[in-house]
Each structure stands twice: as C-alpha cells, then as structure tokens.
Coordinates of C-alpha atoms in Angstrom, one line a residue:
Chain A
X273 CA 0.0 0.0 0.0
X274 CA 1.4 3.7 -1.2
X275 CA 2.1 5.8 2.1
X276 CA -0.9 8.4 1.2
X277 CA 1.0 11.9 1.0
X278 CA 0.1 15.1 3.7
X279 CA -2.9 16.7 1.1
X280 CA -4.3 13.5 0.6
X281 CA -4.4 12.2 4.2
X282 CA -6.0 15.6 5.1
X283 CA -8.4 15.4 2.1
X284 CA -9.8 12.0 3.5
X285 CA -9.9 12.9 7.1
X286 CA -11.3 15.6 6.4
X287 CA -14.7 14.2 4.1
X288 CA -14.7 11.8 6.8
X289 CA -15.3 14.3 9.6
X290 CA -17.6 16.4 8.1
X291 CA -19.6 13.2 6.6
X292 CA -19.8 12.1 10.5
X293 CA -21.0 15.2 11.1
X294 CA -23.6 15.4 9.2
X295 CA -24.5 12.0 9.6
X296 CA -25.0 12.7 13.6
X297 CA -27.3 15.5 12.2
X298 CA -29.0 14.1 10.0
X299 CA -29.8 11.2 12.8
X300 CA -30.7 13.6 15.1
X301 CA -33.1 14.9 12.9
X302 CA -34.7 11.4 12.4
X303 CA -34.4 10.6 16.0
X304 CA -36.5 13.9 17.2
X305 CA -39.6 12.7 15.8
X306 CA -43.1 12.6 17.7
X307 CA -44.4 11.4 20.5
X308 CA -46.1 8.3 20.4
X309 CA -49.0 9.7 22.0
X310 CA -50.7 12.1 20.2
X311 CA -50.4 10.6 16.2
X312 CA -50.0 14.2 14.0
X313 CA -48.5 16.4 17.3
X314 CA -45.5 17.4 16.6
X315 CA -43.4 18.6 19.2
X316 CA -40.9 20.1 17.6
X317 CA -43.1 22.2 16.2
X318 CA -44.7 24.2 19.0
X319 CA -43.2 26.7 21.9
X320 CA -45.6 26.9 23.9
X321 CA -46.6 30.0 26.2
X322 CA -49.0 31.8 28.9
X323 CA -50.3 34.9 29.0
X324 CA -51.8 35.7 32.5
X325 CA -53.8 39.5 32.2
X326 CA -54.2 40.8 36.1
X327 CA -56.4 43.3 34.6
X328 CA -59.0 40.8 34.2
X329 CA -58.7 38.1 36.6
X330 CA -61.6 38.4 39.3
X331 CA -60.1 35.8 42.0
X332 CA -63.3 33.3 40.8
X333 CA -61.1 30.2 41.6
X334 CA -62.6 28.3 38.6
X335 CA -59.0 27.8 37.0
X336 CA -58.1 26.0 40.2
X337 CA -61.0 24.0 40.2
X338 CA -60.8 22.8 37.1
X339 CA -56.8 22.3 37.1
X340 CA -57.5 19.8 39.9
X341 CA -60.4 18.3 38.7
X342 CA -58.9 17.5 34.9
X343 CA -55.6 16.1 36.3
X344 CA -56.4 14.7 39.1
X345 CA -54.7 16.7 42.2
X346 CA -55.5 16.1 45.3
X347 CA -58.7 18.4 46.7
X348 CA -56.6 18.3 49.9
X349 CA -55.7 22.6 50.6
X350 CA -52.0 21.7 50.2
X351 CA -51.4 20.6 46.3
X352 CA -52.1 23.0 43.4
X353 CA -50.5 23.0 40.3
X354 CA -52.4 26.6 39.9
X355 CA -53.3 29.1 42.3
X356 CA -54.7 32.3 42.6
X357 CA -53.3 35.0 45.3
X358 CA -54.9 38.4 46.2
X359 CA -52.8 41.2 47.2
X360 CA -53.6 43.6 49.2
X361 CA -51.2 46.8 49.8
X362 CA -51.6 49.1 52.4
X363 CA -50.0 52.9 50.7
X364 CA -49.1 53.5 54.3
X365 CA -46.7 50.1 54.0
X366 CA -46.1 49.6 50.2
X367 CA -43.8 47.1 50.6
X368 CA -45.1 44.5 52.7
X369 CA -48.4 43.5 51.1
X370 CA -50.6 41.1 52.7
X371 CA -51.2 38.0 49.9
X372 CA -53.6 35.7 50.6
X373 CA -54.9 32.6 49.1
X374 CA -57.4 30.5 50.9
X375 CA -57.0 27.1 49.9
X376 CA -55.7 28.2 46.8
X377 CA -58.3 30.2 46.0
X378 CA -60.6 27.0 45.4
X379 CA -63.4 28.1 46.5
X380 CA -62.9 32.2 45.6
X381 CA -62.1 34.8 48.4
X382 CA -63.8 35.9 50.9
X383 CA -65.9 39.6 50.1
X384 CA -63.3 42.2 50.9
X385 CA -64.9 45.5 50.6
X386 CA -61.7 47.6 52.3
X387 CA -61.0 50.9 50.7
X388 CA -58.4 52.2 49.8
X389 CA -55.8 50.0 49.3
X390 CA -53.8 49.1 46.3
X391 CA -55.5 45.6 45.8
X392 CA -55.8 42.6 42.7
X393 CA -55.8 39.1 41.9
X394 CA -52.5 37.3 40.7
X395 CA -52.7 33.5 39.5
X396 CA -49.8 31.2 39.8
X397 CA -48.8 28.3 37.9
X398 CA -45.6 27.1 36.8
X399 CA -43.8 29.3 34.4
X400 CA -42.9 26.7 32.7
X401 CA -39.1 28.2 32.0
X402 CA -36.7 27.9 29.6
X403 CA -33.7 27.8 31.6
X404 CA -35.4 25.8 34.5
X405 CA -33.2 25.5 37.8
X406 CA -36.2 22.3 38.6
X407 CA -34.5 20.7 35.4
X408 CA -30.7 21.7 36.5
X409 CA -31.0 20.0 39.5
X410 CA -32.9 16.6 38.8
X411 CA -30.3 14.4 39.7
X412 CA -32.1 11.3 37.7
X413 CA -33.0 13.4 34.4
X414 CA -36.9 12.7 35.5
X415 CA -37.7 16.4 35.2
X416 CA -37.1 18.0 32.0
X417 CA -38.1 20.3 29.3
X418 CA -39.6 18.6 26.4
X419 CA -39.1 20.1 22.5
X420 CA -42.2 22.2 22.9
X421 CA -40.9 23.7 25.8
X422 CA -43.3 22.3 28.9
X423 CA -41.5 21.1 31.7
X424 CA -42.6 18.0 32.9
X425 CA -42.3 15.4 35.6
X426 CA -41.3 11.7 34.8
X427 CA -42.9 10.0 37.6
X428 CA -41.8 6.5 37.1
X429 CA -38.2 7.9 37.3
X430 CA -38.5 10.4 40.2
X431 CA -37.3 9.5 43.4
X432 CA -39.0 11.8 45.5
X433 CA -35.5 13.8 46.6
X434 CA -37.6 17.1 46.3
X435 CA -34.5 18.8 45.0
X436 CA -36.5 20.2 42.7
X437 CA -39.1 21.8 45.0
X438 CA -36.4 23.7 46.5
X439 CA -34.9 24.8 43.6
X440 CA -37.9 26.0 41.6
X441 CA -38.2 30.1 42.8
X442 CA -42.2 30.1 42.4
X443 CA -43.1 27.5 44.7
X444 CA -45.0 25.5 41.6
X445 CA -43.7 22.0 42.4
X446 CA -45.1 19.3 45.4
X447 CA -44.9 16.1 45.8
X448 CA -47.9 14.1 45.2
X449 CA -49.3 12.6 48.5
X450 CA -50.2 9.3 46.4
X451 CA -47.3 8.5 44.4
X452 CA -44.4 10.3 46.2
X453 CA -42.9 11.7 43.6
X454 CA -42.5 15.2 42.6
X455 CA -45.7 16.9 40.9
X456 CA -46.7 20.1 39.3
X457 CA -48.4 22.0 36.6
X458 CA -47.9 19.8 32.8
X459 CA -49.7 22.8 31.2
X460 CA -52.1 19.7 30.3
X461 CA -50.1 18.2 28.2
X462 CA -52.8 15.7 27.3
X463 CA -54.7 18.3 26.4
X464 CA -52.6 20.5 24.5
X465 CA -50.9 17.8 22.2
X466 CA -54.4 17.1 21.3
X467 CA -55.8 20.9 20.2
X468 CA -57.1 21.5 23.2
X469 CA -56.9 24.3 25.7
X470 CA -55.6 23.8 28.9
X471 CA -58.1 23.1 31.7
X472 CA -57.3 26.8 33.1
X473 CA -57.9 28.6 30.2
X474 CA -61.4 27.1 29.1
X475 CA -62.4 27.8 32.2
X476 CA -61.3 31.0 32.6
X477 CA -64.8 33.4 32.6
X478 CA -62.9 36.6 31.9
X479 CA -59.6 35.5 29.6
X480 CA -57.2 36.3 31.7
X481 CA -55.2 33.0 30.8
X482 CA -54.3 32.7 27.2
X483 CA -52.1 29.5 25.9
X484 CA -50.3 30.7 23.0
X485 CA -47.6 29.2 20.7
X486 CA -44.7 31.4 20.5
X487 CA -43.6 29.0 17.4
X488 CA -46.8 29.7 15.0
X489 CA -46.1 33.0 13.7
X490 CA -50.1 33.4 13.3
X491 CA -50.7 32.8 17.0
X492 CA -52.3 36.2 18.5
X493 CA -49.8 35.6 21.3
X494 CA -47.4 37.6 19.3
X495 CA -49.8 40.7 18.9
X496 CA -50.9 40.5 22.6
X497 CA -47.1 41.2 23.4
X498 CA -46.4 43.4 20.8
X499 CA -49.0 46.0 22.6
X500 CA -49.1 45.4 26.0
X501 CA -46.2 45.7 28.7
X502 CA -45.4 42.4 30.0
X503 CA -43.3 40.9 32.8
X504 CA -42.4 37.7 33.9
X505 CA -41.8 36.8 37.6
X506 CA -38.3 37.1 39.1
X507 CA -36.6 37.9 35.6
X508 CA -33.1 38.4 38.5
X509 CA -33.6 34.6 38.9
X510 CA -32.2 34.6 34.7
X511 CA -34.7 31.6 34.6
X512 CA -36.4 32.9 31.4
X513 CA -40.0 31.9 32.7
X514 CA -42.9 31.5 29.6
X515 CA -45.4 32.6 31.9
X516 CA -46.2 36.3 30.7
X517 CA -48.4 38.4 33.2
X518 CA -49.8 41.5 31.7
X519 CA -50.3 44.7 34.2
X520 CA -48.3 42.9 37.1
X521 CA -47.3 45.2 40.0
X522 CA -43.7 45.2 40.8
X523 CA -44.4 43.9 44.5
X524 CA -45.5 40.7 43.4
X525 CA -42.6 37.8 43.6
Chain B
X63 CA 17.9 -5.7 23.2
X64 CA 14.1 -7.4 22.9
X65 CA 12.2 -4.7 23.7
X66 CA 9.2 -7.0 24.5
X67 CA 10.5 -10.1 26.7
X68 CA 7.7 -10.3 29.2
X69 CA 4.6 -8.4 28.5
X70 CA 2.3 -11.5 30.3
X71 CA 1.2 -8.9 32.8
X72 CA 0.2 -6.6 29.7
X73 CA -1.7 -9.1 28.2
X74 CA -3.7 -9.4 31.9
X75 CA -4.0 -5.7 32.2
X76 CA -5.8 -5.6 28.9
X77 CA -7.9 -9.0 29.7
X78 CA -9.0 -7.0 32.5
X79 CA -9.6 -3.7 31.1
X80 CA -12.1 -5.7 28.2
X81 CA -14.1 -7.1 31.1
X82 CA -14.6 -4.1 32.7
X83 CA -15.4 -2.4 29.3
X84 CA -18.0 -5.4 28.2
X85 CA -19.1 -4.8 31.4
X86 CA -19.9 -1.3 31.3
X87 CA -21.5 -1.6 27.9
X88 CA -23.8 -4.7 29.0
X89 CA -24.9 -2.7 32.3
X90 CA -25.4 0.6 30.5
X91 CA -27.5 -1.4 27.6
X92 CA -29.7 -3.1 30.7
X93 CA -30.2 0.0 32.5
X94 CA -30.5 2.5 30.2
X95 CA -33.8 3.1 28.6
X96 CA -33.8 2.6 24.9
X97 CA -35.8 5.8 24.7
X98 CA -33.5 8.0 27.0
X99 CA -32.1 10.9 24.9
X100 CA -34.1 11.1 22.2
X101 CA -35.2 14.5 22.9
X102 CA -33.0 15.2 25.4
X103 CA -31.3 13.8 28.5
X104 CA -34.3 11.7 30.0
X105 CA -36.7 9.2 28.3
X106 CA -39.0 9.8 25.2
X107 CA -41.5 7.5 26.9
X108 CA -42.2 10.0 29.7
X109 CA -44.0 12.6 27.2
X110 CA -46.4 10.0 26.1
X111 CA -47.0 9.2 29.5
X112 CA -47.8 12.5 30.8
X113 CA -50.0 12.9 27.8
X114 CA -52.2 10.0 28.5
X115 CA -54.3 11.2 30.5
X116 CA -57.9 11.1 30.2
X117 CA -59.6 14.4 29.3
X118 CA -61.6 15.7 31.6
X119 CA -63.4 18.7 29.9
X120 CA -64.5 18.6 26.9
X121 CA -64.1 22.1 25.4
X122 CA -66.0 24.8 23.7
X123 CA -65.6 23.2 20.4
X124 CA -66.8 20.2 21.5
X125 CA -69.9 22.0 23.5
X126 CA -70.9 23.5 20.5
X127 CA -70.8 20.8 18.0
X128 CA -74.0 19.7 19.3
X129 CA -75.5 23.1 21.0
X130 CA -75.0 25.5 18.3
X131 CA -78.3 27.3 19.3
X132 CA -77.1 28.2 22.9
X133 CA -74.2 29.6 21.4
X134 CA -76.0 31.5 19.2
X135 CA -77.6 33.6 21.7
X136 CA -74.5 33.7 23.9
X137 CA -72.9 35.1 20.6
X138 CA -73.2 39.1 21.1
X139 CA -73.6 39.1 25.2
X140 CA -71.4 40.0 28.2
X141 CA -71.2 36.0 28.6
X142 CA -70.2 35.8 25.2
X143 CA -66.7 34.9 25.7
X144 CA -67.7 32.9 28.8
X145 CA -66.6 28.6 27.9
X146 CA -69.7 26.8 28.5
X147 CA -67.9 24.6 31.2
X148 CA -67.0 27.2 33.5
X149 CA -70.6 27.0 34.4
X150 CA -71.7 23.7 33.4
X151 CA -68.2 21.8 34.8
X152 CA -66.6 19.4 33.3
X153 CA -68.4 17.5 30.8
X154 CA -66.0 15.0 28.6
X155 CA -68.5 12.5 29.9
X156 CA -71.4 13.9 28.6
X157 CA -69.7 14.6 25.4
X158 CA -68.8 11.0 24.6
X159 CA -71.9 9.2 25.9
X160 CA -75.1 12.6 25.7
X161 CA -77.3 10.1 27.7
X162 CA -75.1 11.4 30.9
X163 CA -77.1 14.2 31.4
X164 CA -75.4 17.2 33.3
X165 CA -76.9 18.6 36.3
X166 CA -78.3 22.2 35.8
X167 CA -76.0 24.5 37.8
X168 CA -77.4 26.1 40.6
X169 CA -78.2 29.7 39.6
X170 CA -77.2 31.9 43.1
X171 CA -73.7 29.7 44.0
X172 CA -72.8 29.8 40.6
X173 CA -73.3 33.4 39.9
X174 CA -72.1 34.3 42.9
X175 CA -68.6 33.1 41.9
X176 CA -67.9 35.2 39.5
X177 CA -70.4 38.0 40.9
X178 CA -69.7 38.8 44.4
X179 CA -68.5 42.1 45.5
X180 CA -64.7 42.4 45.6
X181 CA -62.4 45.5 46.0
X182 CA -59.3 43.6 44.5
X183 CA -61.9 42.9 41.4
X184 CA -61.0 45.3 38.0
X185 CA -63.1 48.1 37.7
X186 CA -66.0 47.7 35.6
X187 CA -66.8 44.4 36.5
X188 CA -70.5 44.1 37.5
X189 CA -70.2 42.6 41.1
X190 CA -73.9 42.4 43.4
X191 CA -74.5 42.1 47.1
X192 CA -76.5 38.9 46.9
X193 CA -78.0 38.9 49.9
X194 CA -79.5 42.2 49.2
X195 CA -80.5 42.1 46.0
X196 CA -83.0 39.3 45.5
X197 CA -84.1 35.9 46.3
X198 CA -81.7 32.9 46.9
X199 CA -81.8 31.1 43.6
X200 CA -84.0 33.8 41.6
X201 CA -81.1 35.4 39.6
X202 CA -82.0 33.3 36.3
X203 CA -85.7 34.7 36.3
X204 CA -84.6 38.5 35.6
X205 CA -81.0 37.6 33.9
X206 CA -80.8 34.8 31.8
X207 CA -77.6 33.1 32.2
X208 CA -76.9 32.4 27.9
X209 CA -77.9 36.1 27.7
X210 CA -77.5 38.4 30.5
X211 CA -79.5 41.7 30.4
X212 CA -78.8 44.0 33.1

C-alpha cells in the first residue's frame, strides 16, 4: 500500500469528519420525531406560552377547580398545580403587602370591601421556564423540558429527593401525597398535544389566561405582546420563565 | 535488546480492562432506557406518558358541535366569551356518551362566583350584594344566564 502523502491524508480525514457530522445531524433529525401519544402532534413544532392578564382576573377560583379536577390533584388545601393569590397593599406600608390565598383560591375569596388599598388578583402556575433550575437540579433526568418547551415530571423515574421543590423560585412543584414523587403543573399536556386548551384557560370566565404558541407566527400571542407591557416573575432569577403576566405590580414575587 | 520479553502482565492488564469495558457496555444497555435521549437527556416514553391522561373537559368546540343554538344567543352578550364549562363543569362525559345528562347548575352559587362584591376585582366588573339584592336562587328569572340583560 502507497504511504498516502500530507494533502491527501488531510483530504480524507477531512470528508470523513464532516460526513460524521452530518451524519449525527441528520440522525438527530430522524431521531426527534413525535411522540407516540398524540399521532400528528409534533413537538418540535410548537413553543408553547402563557399569557396571564391581572387586569381581568376576578379571584373566581374556577381555573383552580378545574386544574385539579382535569388532572387529578389532590382536593386536599395543600397541592395546586395553579393558584390564585390576592394582594392587598396598604400605601401607608407599600412594601409588605398582605397576599392571601385560601385554599388556593378554590373556592374564591372571601368579600373584601376595604377601601383604599392598592388591591388585585394574581394567578400562579408554573412558568414553565426555559432555563429551569427544577430541570438543572434533577439528579435522575426525571424532570425536564420537552421540545415544545413544557417542563414535565417523569414520575416512574423520580425518586422523591424534592430537589426540585427547592430549587424552583415560584413555589409551583409538590410532591404528590399518592405517588411520592414530585408533581406540578404539565400545562395539560394531554390536552394540548391534542388541540385542546388547557383546563385553566377554558375555564377562565374573563380570559385572563391565554395559551399561546410562541412558534406559530399566526398565533395572536405575538400581537398580545407586541401592545401590551409584559413581565415575567423574578426575571433576576435569569430563569427565562414562559409565563407572561400582563399589568403585574412590581411587589408581586 | 528485545524490547518486548515479558509483556504476560500486559496481556492481563488488557484482559482485565475488556471485562470491565464489556461490562460497562452490557450494564449501560440493561439499564439505560432505549428511549433515554431522544429529545433530550431523559426518556421519550415520559412525554407520552404524561400525555395519556384522560380528558376531563371537553371544550367549547366540542360544546358546541351539538348546542349550536345556545351559542347562538350567547354570541353578542357579556357572557359571550364565557366557555360553557366554567358554568356547566366538566363534561367530557357527557360529550362522549349525551345520555349522561349534566346537572343544571345552581343559579345563586354559581353566579355568585364570578359576581360577588370584591375591591381587589377590576373596575368595571358588575359585582352584586346577593344577599340584598334578590331571592336565593331567583337570579335566572330577571337575567338569563346564555344572555344576561342587566
């Protein structure tokens, strides 16, 4: 066999890298198909998003209702995988506002006819992040973010740790009193690989929950933050939440 | 000089570092999901799993498939934009099999979820003090629920 000489040698090595290469890409491409769950759902396809508008939530509790009801969470006041708070804020104490949330707001609030105080409804769910410290920290990869950008639990990998519970900044993860294992808001993903809304947001009298896909460039997601000032909640945090809130008072955390 | 005289204990060293690799690649093919990192660093498997859930509301869509004339009067009213099972509750059930009748919701408790007074409500919103107002249970008679006239 003729010793190849230096071009030659580099010529070969070199189709053979970038034909690896694109080989691994090309795989990876095949391998990212669809869930076997949902025939037609692509996953890949969608970036999914919530729009939460304080201006029009009215504290009615039926989100939280229905959350539990379509996925099962226990009724107990402990576990919600969406919650509504009311704040209250005193102008004579402006930064310690009184936030409550009876049983989650499950069954509404309580009349509150005080005057003059700064006061509204927030509701919580997860925020469903991009860069999600609940995913960093799983030390068995059973919490991740899937290629539409929900971050969900696998429960017949979690152990329980609750790593993730403390890591998560909004408080949106528990651990499920009947399986152990951690829990929290899948942004019904049952229901949204299928063309449905999530539970919340059919519920939702006043549509001040909206489930947008950031990916469909005809989604009125996009206009809705075009023209209107949105935040998300602890942007410090740098976890890049997908939980918009429209109107949101700086004293909420 | 033979550069290679005894090279027995190479020969084990190598024997030894095959087992371990054969080893490593037999355990990691048990263990490891087939499924893991298909998507990403956990197992495919898990998405379908958390998506096989049974749905428990049915949605508008699906409400109006069938009642098309309730949503025509809801069409133009302040309930307009209201999903029928924010009222009604959840009614997957009654959308797969229409024998399972719903119950009719109660016309003061429901109302009075949306409609009790509230500071921390936004302005505008029609709140009522029930108790004043009218009869428990009346609110239906001078407001129809599907099309509210104030």
């Amino acid at each position: 066999m003729p010793v190849p000489d230096r071009r030659a040698f580099l010529l070969q090595t070199g189709k053979l890298l970038v034909l690896t290469a694109s080989a691994a890409a090309a795989w990876d491409y095949v391998a990212a198909g669809q869930p076997e769950n949902a025939p037609g759902y692509d996953a890949t396809a969608h970036w999914w998003a919530m729009i939460i508008d304080v201006e029009q939530c009215i504290g009615c509790g039926r989100c939280v209702q229905a959350c539990k009801a379509e996925n099962g969470v226990s009724t107990e006041p402990y576990y919600f995988r969406t919650w509504v708070e009311r704040y209250e804020i005193d102008p004579s104490d402006p930064d310690h506002p009184r936030v409550e949330s009876p049983n989650g707001g499950y069954d509404g609030f309580p009349e509150n006819t005080r005057a003059g105080v700064k006061t509204f409804f927030v509701p919580k769910l997860c925020n469903h992040c991009a860069d999600s410290p609940c995913v960093q920290v799983c030390p068995v990869g059973a919490t991740f973010q899937t290629p539409d950008g929900v971050v969900l639990v696998d429960k017949e990998y979690c152990l329980g740790c609750r790593y993730c519970i403390q890591a998560c900044p909004y408080g949106c993860r528990f651990i499920d009193p009947e399986t152990h294992t951690a829990d929290k808001c899948t942004l019904c993903y049952h229901r949204i690989t299928k063309g449905l809304q999530t539970a919340c947001v059919e519920v939702c009298p006043t549509g001040a929950r909206y489930l947008g896909d950031l990916k469909n460039p005809a989604d009125p997601i996009h206009e809705f933050l075009r023209t209107h000032m949105v935040q998300v909640l602890k942007p410090q945090m740098a976890t890049h939440p997908k939980t918009f809130y429209n109107a949101l008072d700086g004293v909420v955390r | 000089m033979e550069p290679f005289r005894s090279y027995e204990h190479l020969l084990r060293l190598a024997a030894l570092f095959a087992i371990g690799a054969v080893m490593f690649i037999g355990l990691r093919w048990l263990l490891v999901p087939s499924d893991y990192g298909r998507f990403g660093p956990y197992r495919a498997a898990a998405l379908a799993a958390n998506g096989a859930r049974p749905i428990v509301y049915a949605g508008q869509l699906a409400c109006v498939e069938c009642h098309g004339d309730v949503a025509e009067i809801r069409k133009t009213n302040a309930h307009a934009r209201i999903g029928c099972e924010s009222c009604h509750g959840p009614l997957a059930s009654h959308a797969a099999d229409p024998a399972q009748a719903p119950r009719r919701p109660d016309p003061r408790a429901t109302c009075a979820v949306c409609h009790i007074p509230d500071v921390a409500k936004p302005p505008g919103f029609k709140t009522v003090n029930f108790d004043e107002h009218a009869e428990p249970g009346s609110c239906t008679t001078c407001h129809p629920a599907h099309a509210p006239n104030l």
